[in-house]
């Protein structure tokens, strides 16, 4: 197990000799394709080499270990997240764009969720995103440790929502049925036990939640949570004009 601070980004790249038949970018791109279909557990240097039509040994000239490869892959997909420039849009819209982009990325690449926090996220794409996030929140008036807390709060909402949604999506895929079909099969059990849980049963009937598309429920739930977080941050800014001006 490598030390936490032993990052691929803090080490000098190994010198290359001769004309390489593969590039690091090609290796990382193919690794992401494998991760998207098989997950982190399905990635190995041998399987990656087979997909690239190259031996695992040749991969080590470009990427020293599987852990390094995962770091590179995480940073690559983090580059899919767009953070608006300050001044291009109101801060709430900018944060919403960033948060929705992060959620979409995690749902496209759910293997990333299990890797967050395992190794330092200090690659160029992450650092670029972090720099623009700081600029966006600074322009909104957040400063010092408050800015860090705001970013952590938003990120926690994104990761929490995406983790649950990705887990359910994986379970549905393994079942070979649609989410709507699974819900339909559970209805008799819920109706049979409605008398034991009257408040829950009444809410389900009155809310019409059973008529909504499952994907629509996920989207609405995420948007509702994000908007309430932003509402709370607006109120906090109003009461802490010295720490976070109401810009």
Short mmCIF file of N, CA and C in Angstrom, two decimals, residues 22-185:
data_model
loop_
_atom_site.label_atom_id
_atom_site.label_comp_id
_atom_site.label_asym_id
_atom_site.label_seq_id
_atom_site.Cartn_x
_atom_site.Cartn_y
_atom_site.Cartn_z
N UNK A 22 3.00 3.38 -27.46
CA UNK A 22 1.83 3.84 -26.73
C UNK A 22 2.16 5.17 -26.07
N UNK A 23 1.13 5.95 -25.80
CA UNK A 23 1.31 7.18 -25.04
C UNK A 23 0.57 7.04 -23.71
N UNK A 24 0.98 7.83 -22.73
CA UNK A 24 0.28 7.81 -21.44
C UNK A 24 -1.19 8.18 -21.64
N UNK A 25 -1.45 9.15 -22.50
CA UNK A 25 -2.82 9.59 -22.74
C UNK A 25 -3.66 8.45 -23.30
N UNK A 26 -3.11 7.68 -24.21
CA UNK A 26 -3.83 6.55 -24.79
C UNK A 26 -4.11 5.50 -23.72
N UNK A 27 -3.14 5.24 -22.87
CA UNK A 27 -3.30 4.25 -21.81
C UNK A 27 -4.39 4.68 -20.84
N UNK A 28 -4.36 5.94 -20.43
CA UNK A 28 -5.35 6.45 -19.47
C UNK A 28 -6.74 6.42 -20.09
N UNK A 29 -6.85 6.83 -21.34
CA UNK A 29 -8.15 6.84 -22.01
C UNK A 29 -8.75 5.42 -22.08
N UNK A 30 -7.93 4.45 -22.41
CA UNK A 30 -8.40 3.07 -22.49
C UNK A 30 -8.72 2.52 -21.10
N UNK A 31 -7.94 2.92 -20.10
CA UNK A 31 -8.22 2.49 -18.73
C UNK A 31 -9.58 3.00 -18.28
N UNK A 32 -9.91 4.23 -18.64
CA UNK A 32 -11.22 4.79 -18.27
C UNK A 32 -12.35 4.01 -18.93
N UNK A 33 -12.16 3.61 -20.17
CA UNK A 33 -13.17 2.79 -20.85
C UNK A 33 -13.38 1.48 -20.11
N UNK A 34 -12.28 0.87 -19.66
CA UNK A 34 -12.37 -0.39 -18.92
C UNK A 34 -13.01 -0.18 -17.56
N UNK A 35 -12.66 0.90 -16.89
CA UNK A 35 -13.24 1.22 -15.59
C UNK A 35 -14.74 1.48 -15.70
N UNK A 36 -15.16 2.14 -16.76
CA UNK A 36 -16.58 2.43 -16.95
C UNK A 36 -17.41 1.17 -17.12
N UNK A 37 -16.82 0.15 -17.71
CA UNK A 37 -17.56 -1.09 -17.96
C UNK A 37 -17.38 -2.13 -16.86
N UNK A 38 -16.20 -2.15 -16.24
CA UNK A 38 -15.89 -3.21 -15.28
C UNK A 38 -15.72 -2.71 -13.84
N UNK A 39 -15.56 -1.41 -13.64
CA UNK A 39 -15.31 -0.89 -12.31
C UNK A 39 -13.85 -1.05 -11.92
N UNK A 40 -13.48 -0.46 -10.77
CA UNK A 40 -12.09 -0.49 -10.33
C UNK A 40 -11.59 -1.91 -10.11
N UNK A 41 -12.46 -2.79 -9.63
CA UNK A 41 -12.06 -4.17 -9.37
C UNK A 41 -11.72 -4.92 -10.66
N UNK A 42 -12.28 -4.46 -11.77
CA UNK A 42 -12.04 -5.15 -13.04
C UNK A 42 -10.85 -4.63 -13.81
N UNK A 43 -10.15 -3.63 -13.24
CA UNK A 43 -8.99 -3.08 -13.93
C UNK A 43 -7.72 -3.76 -13.46
N UNK A 44 -6.93 -4.24 -14.38
CA UNK A 44 -5.59 -4.76 -14.09
C UNK A 44 -4.69 -4.37 -15.25
N UNK A 45 -3.40 -4.32 -14.97
CA UNK A 45 -2.47 -3.96 -16.03
C UNK A 45 -2.50 -5.00 -17.15
N UNK A 46 -2.72 -6.25 -16.79
CA UNK A 46 -2.77 -7.32 -17.79
C UNK A 46 -3.99 -7.15 -18.71
N UNK A 47 -5.15 -6.88 -18.12
CA UNK A 47 -6.35 -6.71 -18.93
C UNK A 47 -6.26 -5.44 -19.77
N UNK A 48 -5.66 -4.41 -19.19
CA UNK A 48 -5.50 -3.17 -19.95
C UNK A 48 -4.54 -3.39 -21.11
N UNK A 49 -3.46 -4.11 -20.87
CA UNK A 49 -2.52 -4.41 -21.93
C UNK A 49 -3.17 -5.20 -23.05
N UNK A 50 -4.02 -6.17 -22.69
CA UNK A 50 -4.70 -6.97 -23.70
C UNK A 50 -5.62 -6.10 -24.55
N UNK A 51 -6.31 -5.14 -23.92
CA UNK A 51 -7.21 -4.28 -24.67
C UNK A 51 -6.44 -3.36 -25.61
N UNK A 52 -5.24 -2.99 -25.20
CA UNK A 52 -4.40 -2.11 -26.01
C UNK A 52 -3.56 -2.88 -27.03
N UNK A 53 -3.62 -4.22 -26.92
CA UNK A 53 -2.80 -5.04 -27.81
C UNK A 53 -1.34 -4.95 -27.48
N UNK A 54 -1.05 -4.79 -26.18
CA UNK A 54 0.33 -4.65 -25.73
C UNK A 54 0.51 -5.43 -24.44
N UNK A 55 1.71 -5.87 -24.15
CA UNK A 55 1.98 -6.57 -22.91
C UNK A 55 1.92 -5.63 -21.72
N UNK A 56 1.61 -6.18 -20.55
CA UNK A 56 1.54 -5.36 -19.35
C UNK A 56 2.87 -4.70 -19.05
N UNK A 57 3.96 -5.39 -19.39
CA UNK A 57 5.28 -4.85 -19.09
C UNK A 57 5.51 -3.51 -19.78
N UNK A 58 5.05 -3.39 -21.04
CA UNK A 58 5.25 -2.14 -21.78
C UNK A 58 4.48 -0.99 -21.16
N UNK A 59 3.38 -1.30 -20.45
CA UNK A 59 2.61 -0.24 -19.82
C UNK A 59 3.39 0.41 -18.69
N UNK A 60 4.23 -0.38 -18.02
CA UNK A 60 4.97 0.15 -16.87
C UNK A 60 6.00 1.19 -17.27
N UNK A 61 6.34 1.27 -18.54
CA UNK A 61 7.23 2.34 -18.99
C UNK A 61 6.54 3.69 -18.90
N UNK A 62 5.21 3.67 -18.96
CA UNK A 62 4.43 4.91 -18.94
C UNK A 62 3.78 5.15 -17.58
N UNK A 63 3.32 4.09 -16.93
CA UNK A 63 2.62 4.19 -15.65
C UNK A 63 3.22 3.15 -14.72
N UNK A 64 3.80 3.59 -13.60
CA UNK A 64 4.56 2.68 -12.75
C UNK A 64 3.70 1.64 -12.06
N UNK A 65 2.50 2.02 -11.61
CA UNK A 65 1.66 1.10 -10.85
C UNK A 65 0.19 1.30 -11.22
N UNK A 66 -0.65 0.38 -10.80
CA UNK A 66 -2.09 0.52 -10.99
C UNK A 66 -2.61 1.72 -10.21
N UNK A 67 -2.06 1.94 -9.00
CA UNK A 67 -2.49 3.09 -8.20
C UNK A 67 -2.22 4.40 -8.95
N UNK A 68 -1.06 4.50 -9.59
CA UNK A 68 -0.75 5.69 -10.38
C UNK A 68 -1.75 5.84 -11.53
N UNK A 69 -2.08 4.73 -12.16
CA UNK A 69 -3.03 4.75 -13.27
C UNK A 69 -4.39 5.26 -12.81
N UNK A 70 -4.82 4.81 -11.64
CA UNK A 70 -6.11 5.27 -11.11
C UNK A 70 -6.08 6.76 -10.81
N UNK A 71 -4.96 7.26 -10.27
CA UNK A 71 -4.83 8.70 -10.04
C UNK A 71 -4.96 9.48 -11.34
N UNK A 72 -4.29 8.99 -12.36
CA UNK A 72 -4.34 9.65 -13.66
C UNK A 72 -5.76 9.62 -14.24
N UNK A 73 -6.43 8.50 -14.07
CA UNK A 73 -7.79 8.35 -14.60
C UNK A 73 -8.76 9.28 -13.87
N UNK A 74 -8.62 9.38 -12.55
CA UNK A 74 -9.50 10.26 -11.78
C UNK A 74 -9.33 11.70 -12.23
N UNK A 75 -8.08 12.13 -12.38
CA UNK A 75 -7.87 13.52 -12.79
C UNK A 75 -8.41 13.76 -14.19
N UNK A 76 -8.27 12.77 -15.07
CA UNK A 76 -8.75 12.92 -16.44
C UNK A 76 -10.26 13.18 -16.48
N UNK A 77 -11.04 12.37 -15.74
CA UNK A 77 -12.50 12.55 -15.78
C UNK A 77 -12.93 13.79 -15.00
N UNK A 78 -12.13 14.22 -14.03
CA UNK A 78 -12.43 15.46 -13.32
C UNK A 78 -12.40 16.65 -14.29
N UNK A 79 -11.64 16.50 -15.36
CA UNK A 79 -11.58 17.55 -16.36
C UNK A 79 -12.89 17.74 -17.11
N UNK A 80 -13.85 16.84 -16.93
CA UNK A 80 -15.15 16.96 -17.58
C UNK A 80 -16.05 17.96 -16.87
N UNK A 81 -15.67 18.37 -15.66
CA UNK A 81 -16.49 19.28 -14.86
C UNK A 81 -16.19 20.72 -15.25
N UNK A 82 -17.23 21.46 -15.57
CA UNK A 82 -17.05 22.87 -15.95
C UNK A 82 -17.41 23.77 -14.78
N UNK A 83 -16.53 24.71 -14.48
CA UNK A 83 -16.78 25.72 -13.45
C UNK A 83 -16.78 27.07 -14.14
N UNK A 84 -17.90 27.79 -14.13
CA UNK A 84 -17.96 29.08 -14.83
C UNK A 84 -16.98 30.10 -14.23
N UNK A 85 -16.56 31.01 -15.06
CA UNK A 85 -15.71 32.11 -14.61
C UNK A 85 -16.54 33.09 -13.77
N UNK A 86 -15.94 33.67 -12.74
CA UNK A 86 -16.66 34.69 -11.96
C UNK A 86 -17.09 35.84 -12.88
N UNK A 87 -18.27 36.32 -12.69
CA UNK A 87 -18.77 37.42 -13.50
C UNK A 87 -19.54 36.97 -14.73
N UNK A 88 -19.34 35.73 -15.15
CA UNK A 88 -20.07 35.22 -16.31
C UNK A 88 -21.52 34.93 -15.98
N UNK A 89 -21.80 34.68 -14.70
CA UNK A 89 -23.13 34.28 -14.27
C UNK A 89 -23.26 34.57 -12.78
N UNK A 90 -24.47 34.74 -12.24
CA UNK A 90 -24.63 34.90 -10.80
C UNK A 90 -24.02 33.71 -10.06
N UNK A 91 -23.53 33.94 -8.84
CA UNK A 91 -22.78 32.90 -8.15
C UNK A 91 -23.60 31.64 -7.92
N UNK A 92 -24.90 31.79 -7.65
CA UNK A 92 -25.73 30.60 -7.42
C UNK A 92 -25.83 29.75 -8.69
N UNK A 93 -25.96 30.42 -9.82
CA UNK A 93 -26.01 29.68 -11.08
C UNK A 93 -24.67 29.01 -11.35
N UNK A 94 -23.58 29.72 -11.08
CA UNK A 94 -22.26 29.15 -11.29
C UNK A 94 -22.03 27.92 -10.44
N UNK A 95 -22.41 27.99 -9.16
CA UNK A 95 -22.26 26.84 -8.27
C UNK A 95 -23.15 25.69 -8.73
N UNK A 96 -24.35 26.01 -9.19
CA UNK A 96 -25.26 24.95 -9.67
C UNK A 96 -24.70 24.25 -10.90
N UNK A 97 -24.10 25.03 -11.80
CA UNK A 97 -23.48 24.44 -12.99
C UNK A 97 -22.36 23.49 -12.57
N UNK A 98 -21.52 23.94 -11.63
CA UNK A 98 -20.43 23.10 -11.14
C UNK A 98 -20.95 21.83 -10.47
N UNK A 99 -21.93 21.98 -9.59
CA UNK A 99 -22.46 20.84 -8.85
C UNK A 99 -23.14 19.83 -9.77
N UNK A 100 -23.94 20.32 -10.70
CA UNK A 100 -24.61 19.41 -11.63
C UNK A 100 -23.61 18.73 -12.55
N UNK A 101 -22.55 19.45 -12.93
CA UNK A 101 -21.51 18.84 -13.75
C UNK A 101 -20.76 17.75 -13.01
N UNK A 102 -20.51 17.98 -11.72
CA UNK A 102 -19.83 16.97 -10.92
C UNK A 102 -20.71 15.74 -10.73
N UNK A 103 -21.98 15.95 -10.47
CA UNK A 103 -22.91 14.82 -10.33
C UNK A 103 -22.97 14.00 -11.62
N UNK A 104 -23.09 14.69 -12.76
CA UNK A 104 -23.16 13.99 -14.05
C UNK A 104 -21.89 13.19 -14.29
N UNK A 105 -20.73 13.76 -13.94
CA UNK A 105 -19.47 13.04 -14.13
C UNK A 105 -19.42 11.79 -13.28
N UNK A 106 -19.83 11.89 -12.01
CA UNK A 106 -19.80 10.74 -11.12
C UNK A 106 -20.76 9.64 -11.56
N UNK A 107 -21.87 10.02 -12.16
CA UNK A 107 -22.82 9.01 -12.65
C UNK A 107 -22.32 8.36 -13.95
N UNK A 108 -21.56 9.11 -14.73
CA UNK A 108 -20.94 8.51 -15.93
C UNK A 108 -19.79 7.59 -15.54
N UNK A 109 -19.09 7.93 -14.48
CA UNK A 109 -17.92 7.19 -14.04
C UNK A 109 -18.05 6.85 -12.55
N UNK A 110 -18.98 5.99 -12.16
CA UNK A 110 -19.24 5.74 -10.73
C UNK A 110 -18.06 5.15 -9.97
N UNK A 111 -17.08 4.58 -10.66
CA UNK A 111 -15.90 4.03 -10.00
C UNK A 111 -15.10 5.12 -9.30
N UNK A 112 -15.27 6.37 -9.74
CA UNK A 112 -14.54 7.47 -9.12
C UNK A 112 -14.93 7.63 -7.65
N UNK A 113 -16.20 7.37 -7.33
CA UNK A 113 -16.71 7.60 -5.98
C UNK A 113 -15.87 6.87 -4.94
N UNK A 114 -15.53 5.62 -5.22
CA UNK A 114 -14.76 4.83 -4.27
C UNK A 114 -13.30 5.22 -4.17
N UNK A 115 -12.85 6.08 -5.07
CA UNK A 115 -11.44 6.49 -5.08
C UNK A 115 -11.22 7.87 -4.49
N UNK A 116 -12.29 8.62 -4.27
CA UNK A 116 -12.16 9.96 -3.72
C UNK A 116 -11.63 9.89 -2.29
N UNK A 117 -10.56 10.62 -2.03
CA UNK A 117 -9.96 10.64 -0.70
C UNK A 117 -8.92 9.57 -0.47
N UNK A 118 -8.80 8.61 -1.40
CA UNK A 118 -7.83 7.53 -1.23
C UNK A 118 -6.42 8.02 -1.49
N UNK A 119 -6.26 8.84 -2.51
CA UNK A 119 -4.97 9.45 -2.85
C UNK A 119 -5.18 10.95 -3.01
N UNK A 120 -4.11 11.74 -2.95
CA UNK A 120 -4.26 13.18 -3.12
C UNK A 120 -4.85 13.51 -4.49
N UNK A 121 -5.79 14.42 -4.53
CA UNK A 121 -6.35 14.87 -5.80
C UNK A 121 -5.69 16.21 -6.14
N UNK A 122 -4.51 16.12 -6.75
CA UNK A 122 -3.71 17.31 -7.03
C UNK A 122 -3.25 17.35 -8.48
N UNK A 123 -3.95 16.62 -9.34
CA UNK A 123 -3.61 16.64 -10.76
C UNK A 123 -4.01 17.96 -11.39
N UNK A 124 -3.57 18.21 -12.60
CA UNK A 124 -3.81 19.52 -13.24
C UNK A 124 -5.28 19.85 -13.45
N UNK A 125 -6.11 18.86 -13.78
CA UNK A 125 -7.53 19.14 -13.98
C UNK A 125 -8.21 19.48 -12.66
N UNK A 126 -7.88 18.75 -11.61
CA UNK A 126 -8.46 19.04 -10.30
C UNK A 126 -8.00 20.40 -9.79
N UNK A 127 -6.73 20.69 -9.95
CA UNK A 127 -6.21 21.98 -9.48
C UNK A 127 -6.82 23.13 -10.27
N UNK A 128 -7.02 22.93 -11.56
CA UNK A 128 -7.66 23.97 -12.37
C UNK A 128 -9.10 24.19 -11.91
N UNK A 129 -9.82 23.09 -11.64
CA UNK A 129 -11.19 23.19 -11.17
C UNK A 129 -11.23 23.86 -9.79
N UNK A 130 -10.28 23.49 -8.92
CA UNK A 130 -10.23 24.08 -7.58
C UNK A 130 -9.95 25.58 -7.66
N UNK A 131 -9.05 25.96 -8.54
CA UNK A 131 -8.71 27.37 -8.70
C UNK A 131 -9.93 28.18 -9.14
N UNK A 132 -10.67 27.63 -10.10
CA UNK A 132 -11.85 28.35 -10.59
C UNK A 132 -12.97 28.34 -9.56
N UNK A 133 -13.06 27.28 -8.75
CA UNK A 133 -14.06 27.23 -7.69
C UNK A 133 -13.78 28.30 -6.64
N UNK A 134 -12.50 28.43 -6.27
CA UNK A 134 -12.10 29.47 -5.31
C UNK A 134 -12.43 30.84 -5.87
N UNK A 135 -12.13 31.06 -7.14
CA UNK A 135 -12.42 32.35 -7.76
C UNK A 135 -13.92 32.64 -7.75
N UNK A 136 -14.73 31.63 -8.06
CA UNK A 136 -16.18 31.79 -8.11
C UNK A 136 -16.74 32.13 -6.73
N UNK A 137 -16.31 31.37 -5.71
CA UNK A 137 -16.83 31.60 -4.36
C UNK A 137 -16.27 32.88 -3.75
N UNK A 138 -15.03 33.23 -4.09
CA UNK A 138 -14.45 34.49 -3.61
C UNK A 138 -15.23 35.68 -4.16
N UNK A 139 -15.58 35.60 -5.44
CA UNK A 139 -16.35 36.68 -6.05
C UNK A 139 -17.73 36.81 -5.41
N UNK A 140 -18.24 35.70 -4.87
CA UNK A 140 -19.54 35.73 -4.18
C UNK A 140 -19.42 36.33 -2.79
N UNK A 141 -18.18 36.49 -2.30
CA UNK A 141 -17.97 37.10 -0.99
C UNK A 141 -17.52 36.15 0.09
N UNK A 142 -17.34 34.88 -0.22
CA UNK A 142 -16.87 33.92 0.78
C UNK A 142 -15.35 34.03 0.90
N UNK A 143 -14.86 33.98 2.13
CA UNK A 143 -13.43 34.13 2.36
C UNK A 143 -12.94 33.12 3.38
N UNK A 144 -11.61 32.97 3.44
CA UNK A 144 -10.97 32.17 4.48
C UNK A 144 -11.52 30.76 4.59
N UNK A 145 -11.63 30.29 5.85
CA UNK A 145 -12.09 28.92 6.08
C UNK A 145 -13.55 28.75 5.68
N UNK A 146 -14.32 29.84 5.70
CA UNK A 146 -15.73 29.74 5.29
C UNK A 146 -15.83 29.28 3.85
N UNK A 147 -14.95 29.76 3.00
CA UNK A 147 -14.96 29.35 1.60
C UNK A 147 -14.73 27.85 1.48
N UNK A 148 -13.78 27.34 2.27
CA UNK A 148 -13.51 25.90 2.25
C UNK A 148 -14.72 25.10 2.71
N UNK A 149 -15.39 25.60 3.76
CA UNK A 149 -16.57 24.90 4.28
C UNK A 149 -17.70 24.90 3.25
N UNK A 150 -17.86 26.02 2.56
CA UNK A 150 -18.90 26.10 1.53
C UNK A 150 -18.65 25.08 0.43
N UNK A 151 -17.41 25.02 -0.03
CA UNK A 151 -17.07 24.07 -1.09
C UNK A 151 -17.27 22.63 -0.62
N UNK A 152 -16.87 22.34 0.61
CA UNK A 152 -17.04 20.99 1.16
C UNK A 152 -18.51 20.62 1.28
N UNK A 153 -19.34 21.58 1.68
CA UNK A 153 -20.78 21.35 1.83
C UNK A 153 -21.41 20.99 0.48
N UNK A 154 -21.08 21.74 -0.53
CA UNK A 154 -21.64 21.49 -1.86
C UNK A 154 -21.14 20.15 -2.40
N UNK A 155 -19.85 19.90 -2.23
CA UNK A 155 -19.28 18.64 -2.71
C UNK A 155 -19.88 17.45 -1.99
N UNK A 156 -20.11 17.59 -0.69
CA UNK A 156 -20.70 16.49 0.08
C UNK A 156 -22.10 16.16 -0.43
N UNK A 157 -22.87 17.18 -0.77
CA UNK A 157 -24.21 16.95 -1.31
C UNK A 157 -24.12 16.20 -2.64
N UNK A 158 -23.19 16.61 -3.49
CA UNK A 158 -23.03 15.96 -4.80
C UNK A 158 -22.62 14.51 -4.63
N UNK A 159 -21.60 14.26 -3.82
CA UNK A 159 -21.08 12.90 -3.66
C UNK A 159 -22.12 12.00 -2.99
N UNK A 160 -22.79 12.53 -1.96
CA UNK A 160 -23.81 11.73 -1.28
C UNK A 160 -24.93 11.32 -2.21
N UNK A 161 -25.44 12.28 -2.98
CA UNK A 161 -26.53 11.99 -3.90
C UNK A 161 -26.08 11.02 -4.99
N UNK A 162 -24.90 11.26 -5.55
CA UNK A 162 -24.41 10.40 -6.64
C UNK A 162 -24.11 8.99 -6.15
N UNK A 163 -23.61 8.86 -4.92
CA UNK A 163 -23.29 7.54 -4.38
C UNK A 163 -24.53 6.66 -4.31
N UNK A 164 -25.61 7.21 -3.75
CA UNK A 164 -26.85 6.45 -3.64
C UNK A 164 -27.43 6.13 -5.01
N UNK A 165 -27.47 7.14 -5.87
CA UNK A 165 -28.05 6.95 -7.20
C UNK A 165 -27.27 5.92 -8.02
N UNK A 166 -25.94 5.99 -7.94
CA UNK A 166 -25.11 5.04 -8.69
C UNK A 166 -25.28 3.62 -8.16
N UNK A 167 -25.41 3.48 -6.83
CA UNK A 167 -25.59 2.15 -6.24
C UNK A 167 -26.92 1.54 -6.68
N UNK A 168 -27.97 2.34 -6.68
CA UNK A 168 -29.28 1.85 -7.11
C UNK A 168 -29.25 1.50 -8.60
N UNK A 169 -28.61 2.35 -9.39
CA UNK A 169 -28.53 2.08 -10.83
C UNK A 169 -27.79 0.77 -11.10
N UNK A 170 -26.72 0.52 -10.34
CA UNK A 170 -25.97 -0.73 -10.52
C UNK A 170 -26.82 -1.93 -10.13
N UNK A 171 -27.58 -1.80 -9.04
CA UNK A 171 -28.44 -2.91 -8.60
C UNK A 171 -29.54 -3.18 -9.63
N UNK A 172 -30.11 -2.13 -10.17
CA UNK A 172 -31.14 -2.29 -11.20
C UNK A 172 -30.57 -2.97 -12.43
N UNK A 173 -29.36 -2.55 -12.83
CA UNK A 173 -28.73 -3.16 -14.00
C UNK A 173 -28.47 -4.65 -13.76
N UNK A 174 -28.00 -5.00 -12.56
CA UNK A 174 -27.74 -6.42 -12.26
C UNK A 174 -29.02 -7.24 -12.28
N UNK A 175 -30.14 -6.62 -11.94
CA UNK A 175 -31.40 -7.36 -11.90
C UNK A 175 -31.93 -7.71 -13.29
N UNK A 176 -31.47 -6.95 -14.29
CA UNK A 176 -31.95 -7.18 -15.64
C UNK A 176 -33.35 -6.64 -15.89
N UNK A 177 -33.88 -5.86 -14.93
CA UNK A 177 -35.21 -5.27 -15.06
C UNK A 177 -35.10 -3.76 -14.98
N UNK A 178 -36.17 -3.07 -15.34
CA UNK A 178 -36.20 -1.62 -15.23
C UNK A 178 -36.54 -1.22 -13.80
N UNK A 179 -36.18 0.01 -13.44
CA UNK A 179 -36.50 0.52 -12.11
C UNK A 179 -38.02 0.56 -11.91
N UNK A 180 -38.75 0.92 -12.96
CA UNK A 180 -40.21 0.97 -12.87
C UNK A 180 -40.79 -0.42 -12.61
N UNK A 181 -40.22 -1.45 -13.25
CA UNK A 181 -40.70 -2.81 -13.07
C UNK A 181 -40.43 -3.29 -11.64
N UNK A 182 -39.28 -2.97 -11.11
CA UNK A 182 -38.96 -3.36 -9.73
C UNK A 182 -39.91 -2.69 -8.76
N UNK A 183 -40.18 -1.41 -8.98
CA UNK A 183 -41.12 -0.70 -8.11
C UNK A 183 -42.51 -1.32 -8.20
N UNK A 184 -42.91 -1.70 -9.38
CA UNK A 184 -44.21 -2.34 -9.57
C UNK A 184 -44.30 -3.64 -8.78
N UNK A 185 -43.21 -4.41 -8.76
CA UNK A 185 -43.20 -5.67 -8.03
C UNK A 185 -43.25 -5.49 -6.52
#
